[in-house]
Amino acid sequence: MTAGDPKPIPSTAVCDLEVAVHESTDRAANTPDLLAQVYFGGPGQYQEKGWSVESSLEVLPGSGFHSQHWYTNGPVTQGEHANIRYSGHAQVLFGHLRLACPEPCDFQVLVKQAYQEIYDCLQHGTCNYLLRTWNYFPGITDPAASQSSRYDLFCSARLQAMQACNAESSIYPAATVIGSQSPFLQIYFLAGDAPGIAVENPRQTSAYDYPTTEVEAPPLFSRGVLKPWGGRMHFYVSGTASIIGHETQHLDDVGAQLNESLNNVETLVVHANDRHQTRLNAQDDLLCIKVYVRHRRDVPHIQRVLAARLPNTTPRILLLGEMCRSDLLVEIEALYQS
Ligand code: 3EB
């Protein structure tokens, strides 16, 4: 660049991001500031009109919201990178990838490809920081040919992709990994042009430090990620289960597992406030909670525990899905917005 060339103007605009949840699955008006819409309970496909993700997990009774709309201060454009479809602008990106996962398939190769595409996509643009990921695929605890579970292969492949893309040193995103009933690896994710702040739970061993006698490759995610957007604070809480230290608690007791998971989320919020001077209220700032349920017969019990623990105004959705450990019956994730 010579002295006379115009220099790119550094972006000083404040990026807003606001999430709204809705009871219906009605499509949002496709306004320029609509970053993404996420629908639950559909076939898990791309929509032709507008930019949306359909999560393939079945919605269970007791669910109060069925869609999420993510808004930013636009204008937003859509693009594609390899198998990824994304929507965004210089400061925020929401992406979706869906790969067929036939039987048999080399699952580790598939996941490595997916994450390499994700890191590649982010490195090609301005939104280099992965903040939050959602990962769904079939047969999560099934042993593969190598005797490792698909979840083990997932963790190994995610690590390999990070290494291949030199993304290892970055802050791990908040993440959810759940087994689905549809024959696809579905990943959707949020990224930004600035990193979030990782928050770990003092009651739980950090997943990336799980003893290597128990896991083949460490699960590379943060328990929670704080991210300011303009004047708003988001706190993305990862899939959270009934685990203390690194051990599952309350075997065969779904109610106690759910209570313990909720305790873990509350502890994480308190810890984030202590460490980072945020003022999140564990109840009032909870925009929505997702509850992944292994057995549909547990739904009434789960509804009763939620009714006892959450204000009845807190939007929730119950989704049928399998956890990565066979002894877990329930797992939750939370989105805080203040
Ligand atoms: C756990 O706490 C439960 O591998 O990215 C939850 C959320 C879990 C994310 C991941 C795994 C992951 O270890 C499992």
mmCIF file of C-alpha atoms and ligand atoms in Angstrom:
data_model
loop_
_atom_site.group_PDB
_atom_site.id
_atom_site.type_symbol
_atom_site.label_atom_id
_atom_site.label_comp_id
_atom_site.label_asym_id
_atom_site.label_seq_id
_atom_site.Cartn_x
_atom_site.Cartn_y
_atom_site.Cartn_z
ATOM 1 C CA MET A 1 0.000 0.000 0.000
ATOM 2 C CA THR A 2 1.469 3.405 -0.913
ATOM 3 C CA ALA A 3 0.971 6.569 1.097
ATOM 4 C CA GLY A 4 -1.719 7.825 -1.232
ATOM 5 C CA ASP A 5 -3.935 4.759 -1.005
ATOM 6 C CA PRO A 6 -7.017 5.049 1.128
ATOM 7 C CA LYS A 7 -6.549 3.165 4.339
ATOM 8 C CA PRO A 8 -9.338 0.907 5.509
ATOM 9 C CA ILE A 9 -11.321 2.716 8.142
ATOM 10 C CA PRO A 10 -11.151 0.785 11.403
ATOM 11 C CA SER A 11 -14.600 -0.231 12.410
ATOM 12 C CA THR A 12 -15.641 1.665 15.504
ATOM 13 C CA ALA A 13 -19.290 0.824 15.233
ATOM 14 C CA VAL A 14 -20.623 -0.998 18.248
ATOM 15 C CA CYS A 15 -21.995 -4.386 17.377
ATOM 16 C CA ASP A 16 -25.293 -5.289 18.936
ATOM 17 C CA LEU A 17 -26.618 -8.770 19.248
ATOM 18 C CA GLU A 18 -30.010 -9.494 20.713
ATOM 19 C CA VAL A 19 -31.831 -12.783 20.925
ATOM 20 C CA ALA A 20 -35.603 -13.126 21.137
ATOM 21 C CA VAL A 21 -37.430 -16.388 21.735
ATOM 22 C CA HIS A 22 -40.884 -17.198 20.415
ATOM 23 C CA GLU A 23 -43.557 -19.711 21.203
ATOM 24 C CA SER A 24 -44.393 -20.317 17.582
ATOM 25 C CA THR A 25 -42.200 -21.438 14.721
ATOM 26 C CA ASP A 26 -43.427 -18.541 12.559
ATOM 27 C CA ARG A 27 -40.716 -17.176 10.346
ATOM 28 C CA ALA A 28 -39.421 -13.741 11.328
ATOM 29 C CA ALA A 29 -39.749 -10.929 8.798
ATOM 30 C CA ASN A 30 -36.539 -11.060 6.820
ATOM 31 C CA THR A 31 -35.235 -7.664 7.893
ATOM 32 C CA PRO A 32 -31.610 -6.643 7.169
ATOM 33 C CA ASP A 33 -30.754 -6.887 10.872
ATOM 34 C CA LEU A 34 -31.902 -10.503 11.211
ATOM 35 C CA LEU A 35 -28.733 -12.539 11.710
ATOM 36 C CA ALA A 36 -30.258 -15.975 12.109
ATOM 37 C CA GLN A 37 -33.387 -17.822 13.071
ATOM 38 C CA VAL A 38 -33.237 -21.170 14.799
ATOM 39 C CA TYR A 39 -36.239 -23.507 14.771
ATOM 40 C CA PHE A 40 -36.671 -26.618 16.812
ATOM 41 C CA GLY A 41 -38.358 -29.832 15.862
ATOM 42 C CA GLY A 42 -38.162 -29.609 12.098
ATOM 43 C CA PRO A 43 -36.360 -31.959 9.759
ATOM 44 C CA GLY A 44 -33.063 -30.202 10.432
ATOM 45 C CA GLN A 45 -32.711 -28.651 7.034
ATOM 46 C CA TYR A 46 -31.789 -25.413 5.410
ATOM 47 C CA GLN A 47 -34.668 -23.162 4.514
ATOM 48 C CA GLU A 48 -34.781 -21.624 1.108
ATOM 49 C CA LYS A 49 -36.029 -18.248 2.179
ATOM 50 C CA GLY A 50 -34.060 -16.130 4.579
ATOM 51 C CA TRP A 51 -31.345 -17.553 6.717
ATOM 52 C CA SER A 52 -32.399 -20.168 9.197
ATOM 53 C CA VAL A 53 -31.373 -23.328 10.972
ATOM 54 C CA GLU A 54 -33.709 -26.123 11.905
ATOM 55 C CA SER A 55 -32.477 -28.254 14.737
ATOM 56 C CA SER A 56 -33.305 -31.890 14.078
ATOM 57 C CA LEU A 57 -34.090 -32.886 17.667
ATOM 58 C CA GLU A 58 -37.674 -33.759 18.568
ATOM 59 C CA VAL A 59 -39.455 -31.217 20.754
ATOM 60 C CA LEU A 60 -41.087 -32.746 23.861
ATOM 61 C CA PRO A 61 -44.155 -31.635 25.855
ATOM 62 C CA GLY A 62 -43.618 -28.834 28.343
ATOM 63 C CA SER A 63 -41.752 -26.639 25.878
ATOM 64 C CA GLY A 64 -42.595 -22.940 25.969
ATOM 65 C CA PHE A 65 -40.545 -21.692 23.032
ATOM 66 C CA HIS A 66 -39.940 -23.186 19.600
ATOM 67 C CA SER A 67 -37.777 -20.637 17.831
ATOM 68 C CA GLN A 68 -35.027 -18.086 18.427
ATOM 69 C CA HIS A 69 -34.362 -14.979 16.379
ATOM 70 C CA TRP A 70 -30.910 -13.414 16.546
ATOM 71 C CA TYR A 71 -30.765 -9.699 15.622
ATOM 72 C CA THR A 72 -27.760 -7.453 15.118
ATOM 73 C CA ASN A 73 -27.341 -3.887 13.940
ATOM 74 C CA GLY A 74 -27.251 -4.776 10.269
ATOM 75 C CA PRO A 75 -26.942 -4.968 7.425
ATOM 76 C CA VAL A 76 -26.308 -8.671 7.328
ATOM 77 C CA THR A 77 -25.181 -10.600 4.277
ATOM 78 C CA GLN A 78 -25.287 -14.308 3.570
ATOM 79 C CA GLY A 79 -22.475 -16.436 2.231
ATOM 80 C CA GLU A 80 -21.143 -19.926 1.779
ATOM 81 C CA HIS A 81 -17.785 -21.476 2.528
ATOM 82 C CA ALA A 82 -17.311 -25.148 1.614
ATOM 83 C CA ASN A 83 -20.337 -26.849 3.241
ATOM 84 C CA ILE A 84 -21.050 -23.947 5.586
ATOM 85 C CA ARG A 85 -23.811 -21.437 5.101
ATOM 86 C CA TYR A 86 -23.393 -18.302 7.108
ATOM 87 C CA SER A 87 -24.900 -14.955 7.762
ATOM 88 C CA GLY A 88 -23.205 -11.954 9.275
ATOM 89 C CA HIS A 89 -21.181 -8.774 8.917
ATOM 90 C CA ALA A 90 -17.698 -7.645 9.938
ATOM 91 C CA GLN A 91 -18.325 -8.217 13.644
ATOM 92 C CA VAL A 92 -20.592 -11.218 13.990
ATOM 93 C CA LEU A 93 -21.177 -14.446 12.097
ATOM 94 C CA PHE A 94 -23.690 -17.251 12.512
ATOM 95 C CA GLY A 95 -22.906 -20.424 10.565
ATOM 96 C CA HIS A 96 -24.518 -23.770 9.889
ATOM 97 C CA LEU A 97 -23.133 -26.989 8.473
ATOM 98 C CA ARG A 98 -24.864 -30.270 7.832
ATOM 99 C CA LEU A 99 -23.034 -33.349 6.540
ATOM 100 C CA ALA A 100 -24.578 -36.705 5.738
ATOM 101 C CA CYS A 101 -23.461 -39.321 8.209
ATOM 102 C CA PRO A 102 -24.422 -42.631 6.595
ATOM 103 C CA GLU A 103 -23.828 -46.046 8.161
ATOM 104 C CA PRO A 104 -21.014 -46.904 8.037
ATOM 105 C CA CYS A 105 -19.083 -43.659 7.884
ATOM 106 C CA ASP A 106 -15.633 -42.619 8.990
ATOM 107 C CA PHE A 107 -16.958 -40.360 11.671
ATOM 108 C CA GLN A 108 -13.603 -38.989 12.782
ATOM 109 C CA VAL A 109 -12.781 -37.907 9.224
ATOM 110 C CA LEU A 110 -16.206 -36.297 8.915
ATOM 111 C CA VAL A 111 -15.873 -34.265 12.129
ATOM 112 C CA LYS A 112 -12.332 -33.209 11.303
ATOM 113 C CA GLN A 113 -13.507 -31.985 7.923
ATOM 114 C CA ALA A 114 -16.402 -30.098 9.512
ATOM 115 C CA TYR A 115 -14.212 -28.311 12.062
ATOM 116 C CA GLN A 116 -11.519 -27.546 9.495
ATOM 117 C CA GLU A 117 -14.186 -25.945 7.345
ATOM 118 C CA ILE A 118 -15.387 -23.941 10.342
ATOM 119 C CA TYR A 119 -11.914 -22.681 11.301
ATOM 120 C CA ASP A 120 -11.108 -22.017 7.644
ATOM 121 C CA CYS A 121 -14.303 -20.061 7.224
ATOM 122 C CA LEU A 122 -13.517 -17.933 10.278
ATOM 123 C CA GLN A 123 -9.878 -17.363 9.288
ATOM 124 C CA HIS A 124 -10.957 -16.106 5.868
ATOM 125 C CA GLY A 125 -13.014 -13.274 7.313
ATOM 126 C CA THR A 126 -12.997 -10.837 10.212
ATOM 127 C CA CYS A 127 -14.885 -12.989 12.717
ATOM 128 C CA ASN A 128 -11.968 -15.119 13.866
ATOM 129 C CA TYR A 129 -13.274 -16.075 17.290
ATOM 130 C CA LEU A 130 -15.557 -19.042 17.793
ATOM 131 C CA LEU A 131 -17.858 -18.236 20.729
ATOM 132 C CA ARG A 132 -20.529 -20.936 20.825
ATOM 133 C CA THR A 133 -21.136 -24.230 19.024
ATOM 134 C CA TRP A 134 -24.063 -26.685 18.906
ATOM 135 C CA ASN A 135 -23.238 -30.205 17.695
ATOM 136 C CA TYR A 136 -25.771 -32.962 16.956
ATOM 137 C CA PHE A 137 -25.136 -36.375 15.423
ATOM 138 C CA PRO A 138 -26.518 -39.934 15.621
ATOM 139 C CA GLY A 139 -25.124 -42.783 17.709
ATOM 140 C CA ILE A 140 -23.153 -40.640 20.160
ATOM 141 C CA THR A 141 -22.368 -43.486 22.598
ATOM 142 C CA ASP A 142 -22.229 -46.284 20.012
ATOM 143 C CA PRO A 143 -18.858 -47.978 19.903
ATOM 144 C CA ALA A 144 -17.160 -47.453 16.563
ATOM 145 C CA ALA A 145 -14.947 -50.107 14.984
ATOM 146 C CA SER A 146 -12.052 -48.894 17.119
ATOM 147 C CA GLN A 147 -14.102 -49.463 20.325
ATOM 148 C CA SER A 148 -14.069 -45.736 20.944
ATOM 149 C CA SER A 149 -17.466 -44.129 21.100
ATOM 150 C CA ARG A 150 -18.503 -41.657 18.445
ATOM 151 C CA TYR A 151 -18.212 -38.975 21.109
ATOM 152 C CA ASP A 152 -14.548 -39.949 21.664
ATOM 153 C CA LEU A 153 -13.981 -39.734 17.927
ATOM 154 C CA PHE A 154 -15.714 -36.355 17.920
ATOM 155 C CA CYS A 155 -13.353 -35.036 20.618
ATOM 156 C CA SER A 156 -10.263 -36.389 18.821
ATOM 157 C CA ALA A 157 -11.337 -34.927 15.490
ATOM 158 C CA ARG A 158 -12.164 -31.512 16.974
ATOM 159 C CA LEU A 159 -8.690 -31.428 18.541
ATOM 160 C CA GLN A 160 -7.033 -32.502 15.269
ATOM 161 C CA ALA A 161 -8.877 -29.817 13.322
ATOM 162 C CA MET A 162 -7.853 -27.152 15.838
ATOM 163 C CA GLN A 163 -4.233 -28.264 15.534
ATOM 164 C CA ALA A 164 -4.371 -28.370 11.741
ATOM 165 C CA CYS A 165 -5.811 -24.840 11.662
ATOM 166 C CA ASN A 166 -3.581 -23.415 14.408
ATOM 167 C CA ALA A 167 -6.685 -22.585 16.419
ATOM 168 C CA GLU A 168 -5.492 -24.365 19.573
ATOM 169 C CA SER A 169 -4.300 -21.355 21.469
ATOM 170 C CA SER A 170 -7.602 -19.533 21.247
ATOM 171 C CA ILE A 171 -10.280 -19.525 23.919
ATOM 172 C CA TYR A 172 -12.435 -22.619 23.624
ATOM 173 C CA PRO A 173 -16.032 -21.908 22.714
ATOM 174 C CA ALA A 174 -18.983 -22.829 24.873
ATOM 175 C CA ALA A 175 -20.436 -25.997 23.363
ATOM 176 C CA THR A 176 -23.234 -28.518 23.351
ATOM 177 C CA VAL A 177 -22.792 -32.042 21.981
ATOM 178 C CA ILE A 178 -25.917 -34.206 21.838
ATOM 179 C CA GLY A 179 -26.876 -37.431 20.106
ATOM 180 C CA SER A 180 -29.722 -37.101 17.613
ATOM 181 C CA GLN A 181 -31.978 -39.462 15.683
ATOM 182 C CA SER A 182 -31.238 -38.079 12.215
ATOM 183 C CA PRO A 183 -28.427 -39.331 9.980
ATOM 184 C CA PHE A 184 -26.545 -36.024 9.820
ATOM 185 C CA LEU A 185 -23.733 -34.289 11.572
ATOM 186 C CA GLN A 186 -25.282 -30.899 12.229
ATOM 187 C CA ILE A 187 -23.194 -28.072 13.649
ATOM 188 C CA TYR A 188 -24.230 -24.478 14.030
ATOM 189 C CA PHE A 189 -22.101 -21.797 15.599
ATOM 190 C CA LEU A 190 -21.639 -18.164 16.562
ATOM 191 C CA ALA A 191 -18.390 -16.244 16.017
ATOM 192 C CA GLY A 192 -17.271 -12.678 16.581
ATOM 193 C CA ASP A 193 -14.460 -10.296 15.677
ATOM 194 C CA ALA A 194 -13.430 -10.162 19.345
ATOM 195 C CA PRO A 195 -12.898 -13.053 21.735
ATOM 196 C CA GLY A 196 -15.250 -13.876 24.547
ATOM 197 C CA ILE A 197 -14.184 -14.518 28.129
ATOM 198 C CA ALA A 198 -14.021 -18.154 29.217
ATOM 199 C CA VAL A 199 -15.584 -19.023 32.566
ATOM 200 C CA GLU A 200 -14.981 -22.355 34.297
ATOM 201 C CA ASN A 201 -16.999 -23.945 37.085
ATOM 202 C CA PRO A 202 -15.190 -24.365 40.432
ATOM 203 C CA ARG A 203 -17.374 -27.437 41.159
ATOM 204 C CA GLN A 204 -16.296 -29.160 37.966
ATOM 205 C CA THR A 205 -12.973 -30.171 36.496
ATOM 206 C CA SER A 206 -12.515 -28.158 33.332
ATOM 207 C CA ALA A 207 -13.456 -30.511 30.504
ATOM 208 C CA TYR A 208 -10.154 -29.809 28.738
ATOM 209 C CA ASP A 209 -8.424 -31.106 31.919
ATOM 210 C CA TYR A 210 -10.444 -34.316 32.255
ATOM 211 C CA PRO A 211 -8.058 -37.156 33.217
ATOM 212 C CA THR A 212 -6.717 -38.766 30.045
ATOM 213 C CA THR A 213 -7.297 -42.176 31.592
ATOM 214 C CA GLU A 214 -11.006 -41.516 31.073
ATOM 215 C CA VAL A 215 -11.069 -39.609 27.803
ATOM 216 C CA GLU A 216 -9.096 -40.267 24.667
ATOM 217 C CA ALA A 217 -8.856 -36.642 23.664
ATOM 218 C CA PRO A 218 -9.898 -33.803 25.948
ATOM 219 C CA PRO A 219 -13.288 -32.223 25.249
ATOM 220 C CA LEU A 220 -12.197 -28.745 24.155
ATOM 221 C CA PHE A 221 -14.904 -26.417 25.346
ATOM 222 C CA SER A 222 -15.360 -23.778 28.027
ATOM 223 C CA ARG A 223 -18.109 -24.238 30.624
ATOM 224 C CA GLY A 224 -19.312 -20.759 29.760
ATOM 225 C CA VAL A 225 -18.355 -17.813 27.564
ATOM 226 C CA LEU A 226 -19.150 -14.186 28.405
ATOM 227 C CA LYS A 227 -19.416 -11.823 25.456
ATOM 228 C CA PRO A 228 -20.317 -8.145 25.558
ATOM 229 C CA TRP A 229 -22.253 -6.873 22.538
ATOM 230 C CA GLY A 230 -22.677 -3.107 22.636
ATOM 231 C CA GLY A 231 -24.268 -2.358 25.984
ATOM 232 C CA ARG A 232 -25.550 -5.887 26.357
ATOM 233 C CA MET A 233 -23.893 -8.884 27.974
ATOM 234 C CA HIS A 234 -24.383 -12.416 26.750
ATOM 235 C CA PHE A 235 -23.378 -15.478 28.706
ATOM 236 C CA TYR A 236 -23.367 -18.703 26.722
ATOM 237 C CA VAL A 237 -23.533 -21.672 29.080
ATOM 238 C CA SER A 238 -22.398 -24.985 27.593
ATOM 239 C CA GLY A 239 -24.245 -28.237 27.864
ATOM 240 C CA THR A 240 -24.200 -28.844 31.627
ATOM 241 C CA ALA A 241 -24.848 -32.156 33.308
ATOM 242 C CA SER A 242 -24.831 -33.801 36.714
ATOM 243 C CA ILE A 243 -21.055 -33.919 36.941
ATOM 244 C CA ILE A 244 -18.967 -32.885 39.949
ATOM 245 C CA GLY A 245 -15.235 -32.927 39.485
ATOM 246 C CA HIS A 246 -15.216 -35.240 36.503
ATOM 247 C CA GLU A 247 -17.656 -37.821 37.860
ATOM 248 C CA THR A 248 -21.312 -38.380 37.100
ATOM 249 C CA GLN A 249 -23.541 -37.945 40.154
ATOM 250 C CA HIS A 250 -26.984 -39.422 40.962
ATOM 251 C CA LEU A 251 -27.002 -42.525 38.794
ATOM 252 C CA ASP A 252 -30.508 -43.535 37.685
ATOM 253 C CA ASP A 253 -32.125 -40.475 39.298
ATOM 254 C CA VAL A 254 -33.212 -38.031 36.627
ATOM 255 C CA GLY A 255 -34.688 -35.514 39.088
ATOM 256 C CA ALA A 256 -31.511 -35.335 41.143
ATOM 257 C CA GLN A 257 -29.429 -35.114 37.951
ATOM 258 C CA LEU A 258 -31.489 -32.160 36.744
ATOM 259 C CA ASN A 259 -31.234 -30.416 40.123
ATOM 260 C CA GLU A 260 -27.456 -30.926 40.112
ATOM 261 C CA SER A 261 -27.207 -29.580 36.554
ATOM 262 C CA LEU A 262 -29.178 -26.482 37.563
ATOM 263 C CA ASN A 263 -26.875 -26.074 40.586
ATOM 264 C CA ASN A 264 -23.907 -26.200 38.205
ATOM 265 C CA VAL A 265 -25.358 -23.458 35.997
ATOM 266 C CA GLU A 266 -26.102 -21.234 39.011
ATOM 267 C CA THR A 267 -22.587 -21.754 40.357
ATOM 268 C CA LEU A 268 -21.154 -20.812 36.986
ATOM 269 C CA VAL A 269 -23.138 -17.560 36.903
ATOM 270 C CA VAL A 270 -22.049 -16.619 40.430
ATOM 271 C CA HIS A 271 -18.447 -17.424 39.533
ATOM 272 C CA ALA A 272 -18.617 -15.313 36.353
ATOM 273 C CA ASN A 273 -19.887 -12.363 38.420
ATOM 274 C CA ASP A 274 -17.133 -12.817 41.021
ATOM 275 C CA ARG A 275 -14.387 -13.030 38.472
ATOM 276 C CA HIS A 276 -15.475 -10.574 35.818
ATOM 277 C CA GLN A 277 -17.555 -7.935 37.584
ATOM 278 C CA THR A 278 -20.655 -8.880 35.650
ATOM 279 C CA ARG A 279 -24.005 -8.599 37.384
ATOM 280 C CA LEU A 280 -25.899 -11.455 35.882
ATOM 281 C CA ASN A 281 -28.920 -12.622 37.801
ATOM 282 C CA ALA A 282 -29.127 -16.408 37.607
ATOM 283 C CA GLN A 283 -32.926 -16.250 37.289
ATOM 284 C CA ASP A 284 -33.919 -12.855 35.877
ATOM 285 C CA ASP A 285 -31.328 -12.706 33.098
ATOM 286 C CA LEU A 286 -31.910 -16.256 31.924
ATOM 287 C CA LEU A 287 -33.290 -15.660 28.436
ATOM 288 C CA CYS A 288 -33.970 -19.317 27.778
ATOM 289 C CA ILE A 289 -32.975 -22.788 28.849
ATOM 290 C CA LYS A 290 -32.780 -25.975 26.806
ATOM 291 C CA VAL A 291 -33.230 -29.331 28.476
ATOM 292 C CA TYR A 292 -32.010 -32.413 26.631
ATOM 293 C CA VAL A 293 -33.852 -35.545 27.750
ATOM 294 C CA ARG A 294 -32.629 -39.097 27.147
ATOM 295 C CA HIS A 295 -35.917 -40.954 27.835
ATOM 296 C CA ARG A 296 -39.317 -39.496 26.987
ATOM 297 C CA ARG A 297 -40.791 -41.312 30.007
ATOM 298 C CA ASP A 298 -38.850 -38.836 32.194
ATOM 299 C CA VAL A 299 -40.635 -35.772 30.811
ATOM 300 C CA PRO A 300 -43.268 -35.435 33.603
ATOM 301 C CA HIS A 301 -40.582 -35.733 36.280
ATOM 302 C CA ILE A 302 -38.411 -33.181 34.493
ATOM 303 C CA GLN A 303 -41.335 -30.785 34.144
ATOM 304 C CA ARG A 304 -41.964 -30.995 37.900
ATOM 305 C CA VAL A 305 -38.332 -30.206 38.765
ATOM 306 C CA LEU A 306 -38.287 -27.278 36.311
ATOM 307 C CA ALA A 307 -41.518 -25.941 37.816
ATOM 308 C CA ALA A 308 -39.947 -26.071 41.274
ATOM 309 C CA ARG A 309 -36.666 -24.471 40.248
ATOM 310 C CA LEU A 310 -37.531 -21.861 37.576
ATOM 311 C CA PRO A 311 -40.035 -18.998 37.500
ATOM 312 C CA ASN A 312 -42.891 -20.152 35.262
ATOM 313 C CA THR A 313 -42.123 -17.234 32.934
ATOM 314 C CA THR A 314 -38.666 -18.572 32.022
ATOM 315 C CA PRO A 315 -38.747 -19.806 28.410
ATOM 316 C CA ARG A 316 -37.730 -23.439 28.192
ATOM 317 C CA ILE A 317 -37.608 -26.171 25.597
ATOM 318 C CA LEU A 318 -37.306 -29.916 26.150
ATOM 319 C CA LEU A 319 -35.580 -31.841 23.383
ATOM 320 C CA LEU A 320 -35.156 -35.572 22.931
ATOM 321 C CA GLY A 321 -31.465 -36.355 22.719
ATOM 322 C CA GLU A 322 -28.698 -38.553 24.053
ATOM 323 C CA MET A 323 -25.888 -37.378 26.297
ATOM 324 C CA CYS A 324 -22.266 -38.293 25.610
ATOM 325 C CA ARG A 325 -22.026 -40.478 28.736
ATOM 326 C CA SER A 326 -24.516 -43.329 28.977
ATOM 327 C CA ASP A 327 -25.085 -42.671 32.681
ATOM 328 C CA LEU A 328 -26.388 -39.144 32.072
ATOM 329 C CA LEU A 329 -30.175 -38.886 31.756
ATOM 330 C CA VAL A 330 -30.485 -35.142 31.279
ATOM 331 C CA GLU A 331 -28.357 -32.154 30.284
ATOM 332 C CA ILE A 332 -29.146 -28.433 30.124
ATOM 333 C CA GLU A 333 -27.783 -25.343 28.410
ATOM 334 C CA ALA A 334 -28.564 -21.718 29.107
ATOM 335 C CA LEU A 335 -28.457 -18.384 27.342
ATOM 336 C CA TYR A 336 -28.153 -15.297 29.536
ATOM 337 C CA GLN A 337 -28.787 -11.799 28.211
ATOM 338 C CA SER A 338 -28.622 -8.640 30.311
HETATM 339 C C1 3EB B 1 -19.550 -32.756 30.338
HETATM 340 O O1 3EB B 1 -19.716 -31.849 31.152
HETATM 341 C C2 3EB B 1 -20.772 -33.212 29.574
HETATM 342 O O2 3EB B 1 -17.561 -32.107 24.200
HETATM 343 O O3 3EB B 1 -18.102 -30.047 23.685
HETATM 344 C C3 3EB B 1 -21.136 -31.012 27.540
HETATM 345 C C4 3EB B 1 -20.940 -29.896 26.701
HETATM 346 C C5 3EB B 1 -20.372 -32.143 27.312
HETATM 347 C C6 3EB B 1 -19.995 -29.937 25.667
HETATM 348 C C7 3EB B 1 -18.241 -31.081 24.367
HETATM 349 C C8 3EB B 1 -19.445 -32.165 26.279
HETATM 350 C C9 3EB B 1 -19.252 -31.076 25.455
HETATM 351 O O4 3EB B 1 -18.446 -33.273 30.139
HETATM 352 C C10 3EB B 1 -20.553 -33.363 28.146
#
